[in-house]
Backbone as numpy.savetxt, mean C-alpha at the origin, in Angstrom:
# Nx Ny Nz CAx CAy CAz Cx Cy Cz
12.53 -25.77 -3.86 11.84 -24.70 -3.63 12.61 -23.02 -4.14
12.39 -22.41 -4.71 13.53 -21.03 -5.19 13.19 -20.23 -3.67
14.26 -19.55 -3.62 14.36 -18.42 -2.00 13.61 -17.18 -2.79
12.53 -16.76 -2.03 12.20 -15.34 -2.41 13.04 -14.42 -2.36
12.73 -13.68 -3.66 13.81 -12.36 -3.49 12.95 -11.53 -3.33
13.76 -10.44 -2.44 13.33 -9.13 -2.00 13.02 -8.15 -3.36
11.60 -7.58 -3.43 11.68 -6.34 -4.17 11.64 -5.24 -3.89
11.75 -5.08 -2.49 11.70 -3.79 -1.75 12.66 -3.85 -0.46
13.59 -3.20 -0.33 14.61 -3.27 0.65 14.62 -1.69 1.26
14.50 -1.89 2.72 14.96 -0.29 3.58 16.34 -0.47 4.41
17.02 0.21 4.46 18.19 -0.11 4.92 18.08 1.09 6.08
18.69 1.29 7.29 18.85 2.05 8.33 18.03 3.46 7.80
17.03 3.47 7.41 15.76 4.58 7.35 15.83 5.52 8.59
15.85 6.95 8.36 15.85 7.65 9.27 14.55 8.95 9.23
13.69 9.10 9.76 12.88 10.32 9.29 12.68 11.32 10.61
13.26 12.48 10.54 13.23 13.49 11.09 12.97 14.89 11.18
11.89 15.24 11.96 11.21 16.43 11.31 11.60 17.22 13.18
12.78 17.90 12.56 13.02 18.82 13.63 13.72 18.21 14.84
13.15 18.24 16.26 14.04 17.12 17.17 13.39 15.81 17.21
12.11 15.99 16.28 11.31 14.75 16.54 11.83 13.49 15.59
12.14 12.59 16.15 12.68 11.10 15.08 11.09 10.25 14.90
10.74 10.54 13.92 9.77 9.56 13.56 10.63 7.98 13.25
10.94 8.13 12.35 11.77 6.58 12.09 13.39 6.51 12.76
13.71 5.77 13.30 15.14 5.52 13.88 15.92 4.61 13.41
16.32 4.59 12.15 17.16 3.39 11.50 16.33 2.10 11.32
15.26 2.25 10.56 14.66 0.99 10.29 15.28 0.30 9.06
15.18 -0.93 9.04 15.74 -2.10 8.16 14.93 -3.16 8.09
14.28 -3.41 6.81 13.71 -4.97 6.52 13.18 -4.89 5.08
12.92 -6.27 4.63 12.81 -6.48 3.19 11.18 -6.96 3.04
10.98 -6.62 1.84 9.34 -7.21 1.19 9.90 -8.00 0.26
9.57 -9.55 0.13 9.75 -10.59 -1.00 8.73 -10.23 -2.22
8.99 -10.49 -3.34 8.43 -10.42 -4.44 6.88 -11.08 -4.20
6.06 -10.86 -4.71 4.68 -11.48 -4.33 4.30 -11.92 -3.11
4.76 -10.77 -1.74 4.00 -11.13 -0.39 2.89 -9.84 -0.24
2.23 -10.73 0.58 1.33 -9.49 0.97 2.08 -9.25 2.22
2.41 -7.61 2.55 3.17 -7.44 3.58 2.49 -6.09 4.58
2.34 -6.17 5.66 1.75 -5.18 6.30 2.39 -4.50 7.33
2.02 -3.25 7.30 2.90 -2.29 8.54 1.58 -2.07 9.63
2.11 -2.21 10.61 1.10 -1.81 11.88 1.88 -0.97 12.87
0.91 -0.60 13.92 1.17 -0.18 14.92 0.33 1.02 15.27
0.78 1.56 16.49 -0.49 2.69 17.04 -0.03 3.74 16.42
-1.31 4.58 16.78 -1.74 5.96 16.02 -0.30 6.85 16.02
-0.20 7.42 14.92 1.22 8.50 15.30 2.56 8.04 15.29
2.60 6.36 14.89 4.10 5.96 14.90 4.85 5.89 13.54
3.98 6.66 12.73 4.77 6.67 11.48 4.41 5.58 10.25
3.37 4.83 10.23 3.11 4.25 9.52 2.64 4.82 7.75
1.66 5.37 8.06 1.80 6.14 6.61 2.64 7.00 6.00
3.93 7.40 6.91 4.62 8.26 6.54 5.87 7.35 5.92
6.06 5.93 6.49 6.90 5.17 5.87 6.22 4.38 4.69
5.08 4.18 4.23 4.44 3.75 3.20 4.63 4.95 2.02
4.76 6.34 2.20 5.12 7.36 1.63 6.41 7.38 1.14
7.49 7.11 2.15 8.85 7.03 1.67 9.04 6.02 0.92
8.10 4.66 0.84 8.42 3.20 -0.32 7.62 4.01 -1.28
6.99 5.18 -1.68 5.93 5.34 -3.00 6.76 6.48 -3.40
8.17 7.10 -2.71 8.99 8.39 -2.68 7.97 9.69 -2.71
6.88 9.58 -2.04 5.93 10.66 -2.16 6.64 11.68 -0.85
7.43 11.03 -0.06 8.23 11.70 0.84 9.75 11.23 0.71
10.62 12.41 1.12 12.16 11.82 0.92 12.57 11.53 2.64
13.10 10.30 3.14 13.79 10.53 4.25 14.73 11.31 4.76
15.19 11.03 5.78 16.01 12.00 6.24 17.73 11.55 6.18
17.64 9.93 6.33 18.81 9.60 5.52 18.34 7.95 5.54
19.33 7.01 4.89 18.85 5.51 4.77 19.35 5.66 3.44
18.34 4.39 3.09 18.23 3.72 1.65 17.22 2.99 1.35
16.40 3.22 -0.03 15.00 2.65 0.03 15.56 2.07 -1.37
15.45 0.77 -1.83 15.72 0.05 -3.07 14.34 -0.58 -3.31
14.05 -0.36 -4.70 12.75 -0.85 -5.31 13.05 -1.70 -6.48
13.12 -3.13 -6.24 13.40 -3.65 -7.69 15.08 -3.37 -7.72
15.65 -3.32 -7.07 17.36 -3.16 -6.71 17.85 -2.35 -7.03
16.96 -1.22 -7.30 17.50 0.53 -7.76 17.24 1.09 -6.43
18.20 2.11 -6.15 18.19 2.73 -4.81 17.52 4.16 -5.20
16.23 4.39 -4.61 15.13 5.52 -5.28 15.65 6.40 -4.08
16.15 6.34 -3.21 16.19 6.99 -2.14 16.57 8.77 -2.31
17.28 9.02 -3.18 17.59 10.37 -3.52 17.26 10.77 -4.67
16.37 9.78 -5.41 16.77 10.40 -6.94 15.66 11.45 -7.48
15.98 12.41 -8.31 15.34 13.12 -8.84 14.40 13.08 -9.95
13.14 14.15 -10.49 12.77 13.85 -11.24 12.73 12.74 -12.35
13.37 12.51 -13.80 13.07 11.75 -14.79 13.76 10.33 -14.29
14.60 10.40 -13.53 15.43 8.83 -13.13 14.43 8.35 -11.97
13.81 9.34 -11.08 12.82 8.47 -10.13 11.43 8.34 -10.95
10.95 9.03 -11.67 9.88 8.80 -12.39 9.74 7.14 -13.14
10.94 6.82 -13.77 11.16 5.95 -14.28 11.74 4.46 -13.36
12.12 4.93 -12.29 12.36 3.66 -11.65 11.11 3.32 -10.11
10.12 4.36 -9.94 8.98 3.83 -9.83 7.79 3.47 -10.47
8.07 3.55 -11.82 6.82 2.86 -12.76 6.49 1.59 -12.13
7.35 0.86 -11.51 6.60 -0.58 -11.25 5.59 -0.56 -9.47
5.65 0.98 -9.17 4.74 1.22 -8.03 3.56 1.90 -8.02
2.48 1.18 -7.62 1.12 1.89 -7.55 0.85 2.35 -6.47
0.08 3.50 -6.00 -0.10 4.22 -4.65 -1.88 4.32 -4.42
-2.03 3.66 -3.50 -3.45 4.00 -3.27 -3.82 4.99 -2.08
-4.27 5.98 -1.79 -4.36 6.74 -0.64 -5.65 6.18 0.11
-5.48 6.65 1.16 -6.55 6.17 2.61 -8.01 6.44 2.05
-8.02 7.79 1.39 -9.75 8.24 1.02 -9.78 7.93 -0.32
-9.15 7.29 -1.16 -8.82 6.78 -2.63 -8.68 8.11 -3.41
-8.55 9.27 -2.96 -7.92 10.40 -3.48 -8.74 10.54 -5.05
-9.70 9.92 -5.18 -10.36 10.36 -6.98 -10.92 11.55 -6.85
-10.71 12.29 -8.09 -10.94 13.69 -8.72 -12.47 13.45 -8.74
-13.16 14.55 -8.15 -14.42 14.49 -8.16 -15.21 14.55 -9.23
-14.33 15.48 -9.97 -15.15 15.94 -11.03 -15.02 15.33 -12.68
-14.52 13.77 -11.85 -13.85 12.99 -13.42 -14.59 11.74 -12.98
-14.75 11.17 -13.90 -15.52 9.80 -13.77 -14.64 8.86 -13.75
-15.36 7.53 -12.91 -14.03 6.60 -12.51 -13.46 6.41 -13.81
-13.78 6.13 -15.18 -13.02 6.05 -16.05 -11.86 6.96 -16.49
-12.28 8.12 -16.41 -11.53 9.26 -16.55 -10.29 9.20 -15.40
-10.48 9.04 -14.18 -9.55 8.58 -13.28 -8.62 7.73 -13.14
-9.15 6.44 -13.77 -7.91 5.44 -14.33 -7.13 6.00 -15.19
-7.70 6.64 -15.93 -6.96 7.04 -17.38 -6.11 7.76 -17.10
-5.89 8.66 -16.11 -5.10 9.81 -16.08 -3.60 9.32 -15.94
-3.04 8.32 -15.08 -1.61 7.98 -14.94 -1.14 7.51 -16.44
-2.30 6.96 -17.29 -2.01 6.53 -18.66 -1.62 7.93 -19.37
-2.45 8.92 -19.42 -2.58 10.10 -20.17 -0.90 10.53 -19.57
-0.58 10.75 -18.53 0.43 11.54 -17.98 1.64 10.78 -18.38
1.79 9.20 -18.06 2.97 8.49 -18.60 3.64 7.54 -19.50
2.30 7.62 -20.12 2.54 6.99 -21.59 2.27 7.67 -22.71
2.17 7.14 -23.96 1.93 8.27 -25.45 1.07 7.23 -26.16
-0.08 6.44 -25.27 -0.77 5.62 -26.15 -2.03 6.54 -26.27
-2.46 6.45 -27.38 -3.57 6.84 -28.11 -4.89 6.92 -27.14
-5.80 7.77 -27.39 -7.22 7.85 -26.46 -7.99 6.49 -26.14
-8.01 6.19 -27.35 -8.71 4.74 -27.65 -8.10 3.47 -26.73
-6.89 3.36 -26.57 -6.35 2.45 -26.15 -6.24 2.80 -24.68
-5.65 4.13 -23.91 -6.13 4.34 -22.72 -7.29 4.07 -22.24
-8.44 4.42 -22.72 -10.03 4.23 -22.45 -10.37 2.48 -22.24
-9.84 1.68 -23.22 -9.79 0.49 -23.30 -8.97 -0.08 -22.30
-7.81 0.29 -21.92 -7.23 -0.30 -20.42 -7.90 0.26 -19.71
-8.07 1.31 -19.01 -9.12 2.03 -18.16 -10.32 1.24 -17.69
-10.98 0.75 -19.10 -12.30 -0.12 -18.78 -11.92 -1.52 -18.37
-10.64 -2.12 -18.88 -10.05 -3.53 -18.31 -9.92 -3.55 -16.61
-8.82 -2.19 -16.14 -8.80 -2.18 -14.86 -9.88 -2.00 -14.04
-11.23 -1.37 -14.42 -12.14 -1.22 -13.46 -12.95 -2.31 -13.36
-13.01 -3.29 -14.75 -13.48 -4.72 -14.59 -12.95 -5.35 -13.68
-11.58 -5.32 -13.71 -10.43 -6.30 -12.97 -11.00 -6.08 -11.42
-11.56 -5.00 -10.95 -11.99 -4.81 -9.06 -13.09 -4.58 -9.45
-13.86 -5.43 -10.11 -15.35 -5.41 -9.67 -16.25 -3.96 -10.41
-15.89 -3.42 -10.92 -16.66 -2.05 -11.30 -17.34 -1.90 -12.89
-17.40 -3.23 -13.54 -17.84 -3.03 -14.76 -19.01 -2.66 -14.87
-19.24 -1.50 -15.56 -20.71 -1.03 -15.42 -20.93 0.31 -14.54
-19.54 0.77 -14.36 -19.42 1.97 -13.83 -18.93 2.95 -13.86
-18.32 2.68 -15.45 -17.12 3.68 -15.70 -17.48 5.17 -15.88
-18.95 5.06 -16.16 -19.02 6.82 -16.56 -20.02 7.33 -15.14
-19.69 6.68 -14.10 -19.93 7.21 -12.48 -19.36 8.43 -12.00
-19.42 9.17 -10.88 -18.35 10.10 -10.67 -18.36 9.32 -9.50
-17.35 9.81 -8.48 -17.17 9.61 -7.14 -18.15 9.60 -6.25
-19.03 10.75 -6.11 -20.05 11.06 -5.31 -21.34 10.51 -5.64
-21.26 9.48 -6.73 -22.56 8.64 -7.10 -22.33 7.02 -6.47
-20.94 6.70 -6.28 -20.56 5.38 -5.53 -20.52 5.13 -4.09
-20.46 4.22 -3.54 -20.40 3.72 -2.16 -18.75 3.74 -1.99
-18.46 4.20 -0.70 -17.28 4.25 0.06 -16.10 2.89 -0.63
-17.05 1.78 -0.58 -15.98 0.60 -0.96 -15.65 0.56 -2.51
-16.71 1.19 -2.91 -16.47 1.38 -4.61 -15.39 2.22 -4.91
-15.50 3.42 -3.93 -14.44 4.41 -4.01 -12.79 3.68 -3.76
-13.00 2.99 -2.84 -11.61 2.18 -2.38 -11.28 1.34 -3.78
-11.95 0.65 -4.47 -12.01 -0.51 -5.54 -11.50 0.47 -6.70
-12.00 1.71 -6.78 -11.68 2.44 -8.33 -10.64 3.00 -7.66
-9.98 3.32 -6.28 -8.57 3.61 -6.17 -7.36 2.72 -6.47
-7.89 1.55 -6.26 -6.73 0.35 -6.62 -6.96 0.26 -7.98
-8.07 0.41 -8.65 -7.97 0.42 -10.15 -6.98 1.59 -10.77
-7.04 2.82 -10.33 -6.02 3.67 -10.55 -4.72 3.32 -10.49
-4.38 3.19 -9.02 -2.93 2.49 -9.04 -2.56 1.35 -9.72
-3.30 0.70 -10.41 -3.25 -0.54 -11.25 -3.07 0.07 -12.62
-3.35 1.07 -12.93 -3.27 1.58 -14.41 -1.92 1.35 -15.18
-0.96 1.45 -14.51 0.27 1.32 -15.21 0.92 0.04 -15.23
0.15 -1.07 -14.37 0.56 -2.66 -14.62 1.50 -2.47 -13.53
1.62 -2.20 -12.46 2.60 -1.92 -11.36 2.61 -3.52 -10.95
4.49 -3.68 -10.21 4.76 -4.93 -9.84 4.36 -5.17 -8.30
4.16 -3.55 -7.63 3.83 -3.18 -6.24 3.05 -2.29 -6.29
1.99 -2.40 -5.28 0.81 -1.63 -4.79 0.96 -1.25 -3.19
1.14 -0.41 -2.74 1.41 0.22 -1.51 -0.37 0.96 -1.56
-1.07 0.29 -0.27 -2.37 0.80 -0.01 -2.24 1.29 1.39
-2.90 2.69 1.48 -2.65 3.12 3.04 -4.42 3.10 3.54
-4.19 2.36 4.52 -5.57 1.89 5.05 -6.76 1.65 4.38
-6.85 0.80 3.21 -7.40 0.28 2.51 -9.18 0.16 3.01
-9.21 -0.41 4.07 -10.30 -0.88 4.93 -11.00 0.18 5.57
-10.35 1.19 6.12 -11.01 2.42 6.96 -12.13 2.65 6.45
-13.26 2.89 7.37 -14.41 3.76 7.05 -15.37 2.88 6.26
-15.12 1.59 6.08 -15.94 0.90 5.28 -16.45 -0.39 6.13
-17.68 -0.67 5.95 -18.39 -1.60 6.49 -17.68 -3.07 6.62
-18.28 -4.06 7.67 -17.56 -5.28 7.49 -17.77 -5.90 5.87
-18.63 -5.73 5.49 -18.96 -7.07 4.09 -17.87 -6.20 3.11
-17.87 -4.83 2.79 -17.49 -4.43 1.83 -15.64 -4.27 2.45
-15.27 -4.20 3.76 -14.00 -4.44 3.94 -13.85 -5.86 3.45
-14.28 -7.03 3.58 -14.08 -8.20 3.46 -13.90 -8.56 1.97
-14.77 -7.92 1.21 -14.64 -7.87 -0.07 -13.45 -7.21 -0.87
-13.14 -6.27 -0.14 -11.90 -5.74 -0.58 -10.61 -6.54 -0.16
-10.49 -6.93 0.95 -9.77 -8.01 1.15 -9.68 -9.27 0.09
-10.61 -9.59 -0.24 -10.91 -10.63 -1.21 -9.85 -10.44 -2.65
-10.21 -9.10 -2.88 -9.73 -8.60 -4.24 -8.32 -8.10 -4.01
-7.54 -8.02 -2.59 -6.29 -7.85 -2.58 -5.69 -9.25 -3.04
-6.27 -10.41 -2.30 -5.78 -11.78 -2.54 -6.09 -12.43 -3.80
-7.30 -11.86 -4.36 -7.22 -12.35 -5.86 -6.26 -11.89 -6.89
-5.86 -10.72 -6.68 -4.87 -9.96 -7.50 -3.42 -10.28 -7.10
-3.13 -10.59 -6.13 -2.22 -10.96 -5.53 -1.65 -12.39 -6.23
-2.74 -13.58 -5.98 -2.56 -14.75 -6.69 -2.78 -14.74 -8.09
-3.65 -13.92 -8.56 -3.66 -14.17 -10.29 -2.80 -13.47 -11.05
-2.10 -12.31 -10.49 -1.00 -11.38 -10.88 0.04 -11.13 -10.37
0.38 -11.59 -9.16 1.78 -12.00 -8.44 1.91 -10.72 -7.56
1.17 -9.58 -7.86 1.47 -8.50 -7.34 1.70 -8.22 -6.01
3.09 -7.77 -5.51 3.43 -7.45 -4.24 2.61 -6.43 -3.61
1.78 -6.36 -2.05 1.06 -5.35 -1.85 2.17 -5.34 -0.37
2.00 -3.76 -0.24 2.46 -3.50 0.99 1.48 -2.84 1.56
0.74 -2.96 2.91 -0.70 -2.48 3.26 -0.44 -1.89 4.70
-0.94 -0.65 4.86 -0.77 0.05 6.19 -2.17 -0.04 6.66
-2.49 -0.82 8.05 -3.73 -1.04 8.31 -3.63 -1.51 9.82
-4.82 -1.11 10.41 -4.83 -1.81 11.93 -6.17 -2.57 11.95
-6.61 -3.20 10.83 -7.76 -3.90 11.08 -7.42 -5.36 11.02
-7.68 -5.86 12.40 -7.19 -7.33 12.43 -7.69 -8.50 11.70
-9.16 -8.23 11.44 -9.64 -9.41 10.33 -9.04 -9.35 9.32
-8.65 -7.83 8.55 -7.98 -7.92 7.70 -6.46 -8.36 7.67
-5.82 -8.45 8.44 -4.80 -8.50 8.74 -4.32 -9.89 8.85
-5.20 -10.77 9.72 -5.14 -12.03 9.64 -5.77 -13.07 8.44
-6.43 -12.23 7.53 -6.88 -12.58 6.56 -5.73 -12.57 5.33
-5.50 -11.50 4.89 -4.26 -11.31 3.94 -3.18 -11.30 3.85
-2.62 -10.71 5.34 -1.21 -10.41 5.87 -0.36 -11.89 5.66
0.89 -11.97 5.19 1.91 -12.65 5.06 2.65 -12.62 6.00
3.19 -11.48 6.10 4.46 -10.93 6.81 4.12 -9.44 7.49
4.50 -9.16 8.42 4.13 -7.78 9.22 5.07 -7.27 10.15
5.50 -5.98 10.18 6.07 -5.39 11.20 5.33 -4.41 11.88
5.87 -3.96 12.89 5.01 -3.21 13.87 5.75 -2.28 14.34
5.35 -1.08 14.27 6.21 0.05 14.71 5.92 0.86 15.83
6.97 1.36 16.75 6.78 2.39 17.89 7.98 2.56 18.36
8.06 3.76 18.93 9.19 4.32 19.46 10.33 4.37 18.15
9.65 4.99 17.21 10.73 5.01 15.96 11.41 3.95 15.30
10.95 2.53 15.87 11.82 1.54 15.79 10.83 0.06 15.41
11.38 -0.84 14.97 10.57 -1.86 14.35 10.45 -2.61 15.91
9.21 -3.01 16.39 8.92 -3.78 17.32 8.88 -4.89 17.78
8.49 -5.60 16.63 8.05 -6.91 16.33 8.29 -7.15 14.70
8.42 -8.12 14.21 8.13 -8.95 13.21 7.99 -10.17 12.74
6.67 -10.49 11.61 6.61 -11.84 11.39 5.35 -12.10 11.22
4.99 -13.51 11.04 3.95 -13.92 10.83 2.63 -13.52 11.62
1.59 -12.59 11.34 0.71 -12.19 12.03 0.00 -13.24 13.06
-0.01 -14.34 12.89 -0.54 -15.55 13.95 0.43 -15.82 15.17
1.85 -15.51 14.55 2.87 -15.87 15.47 3.23 -14.34 16.47
2.78 -13.41 15.78 2.68 -12.22 16.65 1.68 -12.13 18.04
0.66 -12.44 17.27 -0.34 -12.68 18.30 -0.17 -13.50 19.49
0.93 -14.12 20.07 1.40 -14.98 20.70 2.55 -14.39 21.46
2.82 -13.25 20.75 4.07 -12.80 21.39 4.35 -12.31 22.91
5.46 -12.51 23.28 5.30 -12.38 24.94 5.58 -10.87 25.54
5.59 -10.20 23.96 5.72 -8.52 24.40 4.54 -8.02 24.70
4.39 -7.34 25.81 2.83 -6.88 25.93 2.13 -6.32 25.16
3.05 -4.87 24.80 2.56 -4.41 23.40 2.08 -4.38 22.14
2.95 -5.75 22.14 2.31 -6.39 20.79 1.27 -7.49 21.20
1.45 -8.30 21.97 0.26 -9.25 22.36 -1.19 -8.43 22.55
-0.94 -7.42 23.19 -2.73 -6.13 23.17 -2.69 -5.69 21.87
-1.72 -5.41 21.14 -2.37 -4.88 19.84 -3.18 -5.88 18.92
-2.21 -6.90 19.11 -3.15 -8.15 17.99 -4.53 -8.99 18.97
-4.42 -8.58 20.29 -5.49 -9.23 21.08 -6.62 -8.43 21.67
-6.37 -6.92 21.21 -7.33 -5.99 21.84 -7.61 -6.07 23.13
-6.50 -6.13 23.97 -6.55 -6.49 25.28 -5.86 -4.85 25.86
-6.43 -4.30 26.67 -6.57 -2.88 27.27 -5.97 -1.83 26.54
-5.05 -1.14 27.09 -4.73 0.20 26.01 -3.08 -0.22 25.51
-3.17 -0.07 24.35 -1.84 -0.11 23.54 -0.75 0.67 23.61
0.10 0.11 24.36 1.42 1.09 24.85 2.60 0.41 24.38
3.76 1.39 24.39 5.04 0.53 23.72 5.84 0.56 24.97
């Protein structure tokens, strides 16, 4: 059996705003084809770390490698090329309210490719079909449910056929059924297309259903790392309390 190869590598990552240290020399790897989750209490830097992986933010120091390329301090054209394998879905979905779902998904294709409009529309339609939104191409974000907005956000993140999808709190604000349907979508995309997922979440049901590996942040460090089922039995009180919802989460 082949040894899993890392598609993301983070080495000694530091994020500091003035005297406040958010991340203090974080190091971890995400293997190709893995569903990887970033966990922790509020304010521990989960979403900030995800934005570093998507290079929406630049760390203070350290190193981020995407598919073997050091993207930490790349700029402009070099960064755009290096980040083509990565799609990002914001917590709210971040859809443009004045555009239809098809137009939202088409945006990355219009910006980063030289494809003609007919081809772009066909690709956008396929991406919406893949997330279960066939027939909703002409709808606007305010005309669909929260769960459908999240699916549309995933479709747009997939527009350029990424190898990696970064999802920030994909289940936040969803009812249990919609959240479960989104988990099923993540599993299906992972199985069918081999997409690597890095997901920030605090939803225990989602964590146990989809996550193959997890890191738990706190005090600027990685407090625990491993398979969620194993972390649930951790002897560290702050880790065990998080996974078992016992008392107040403390580091």
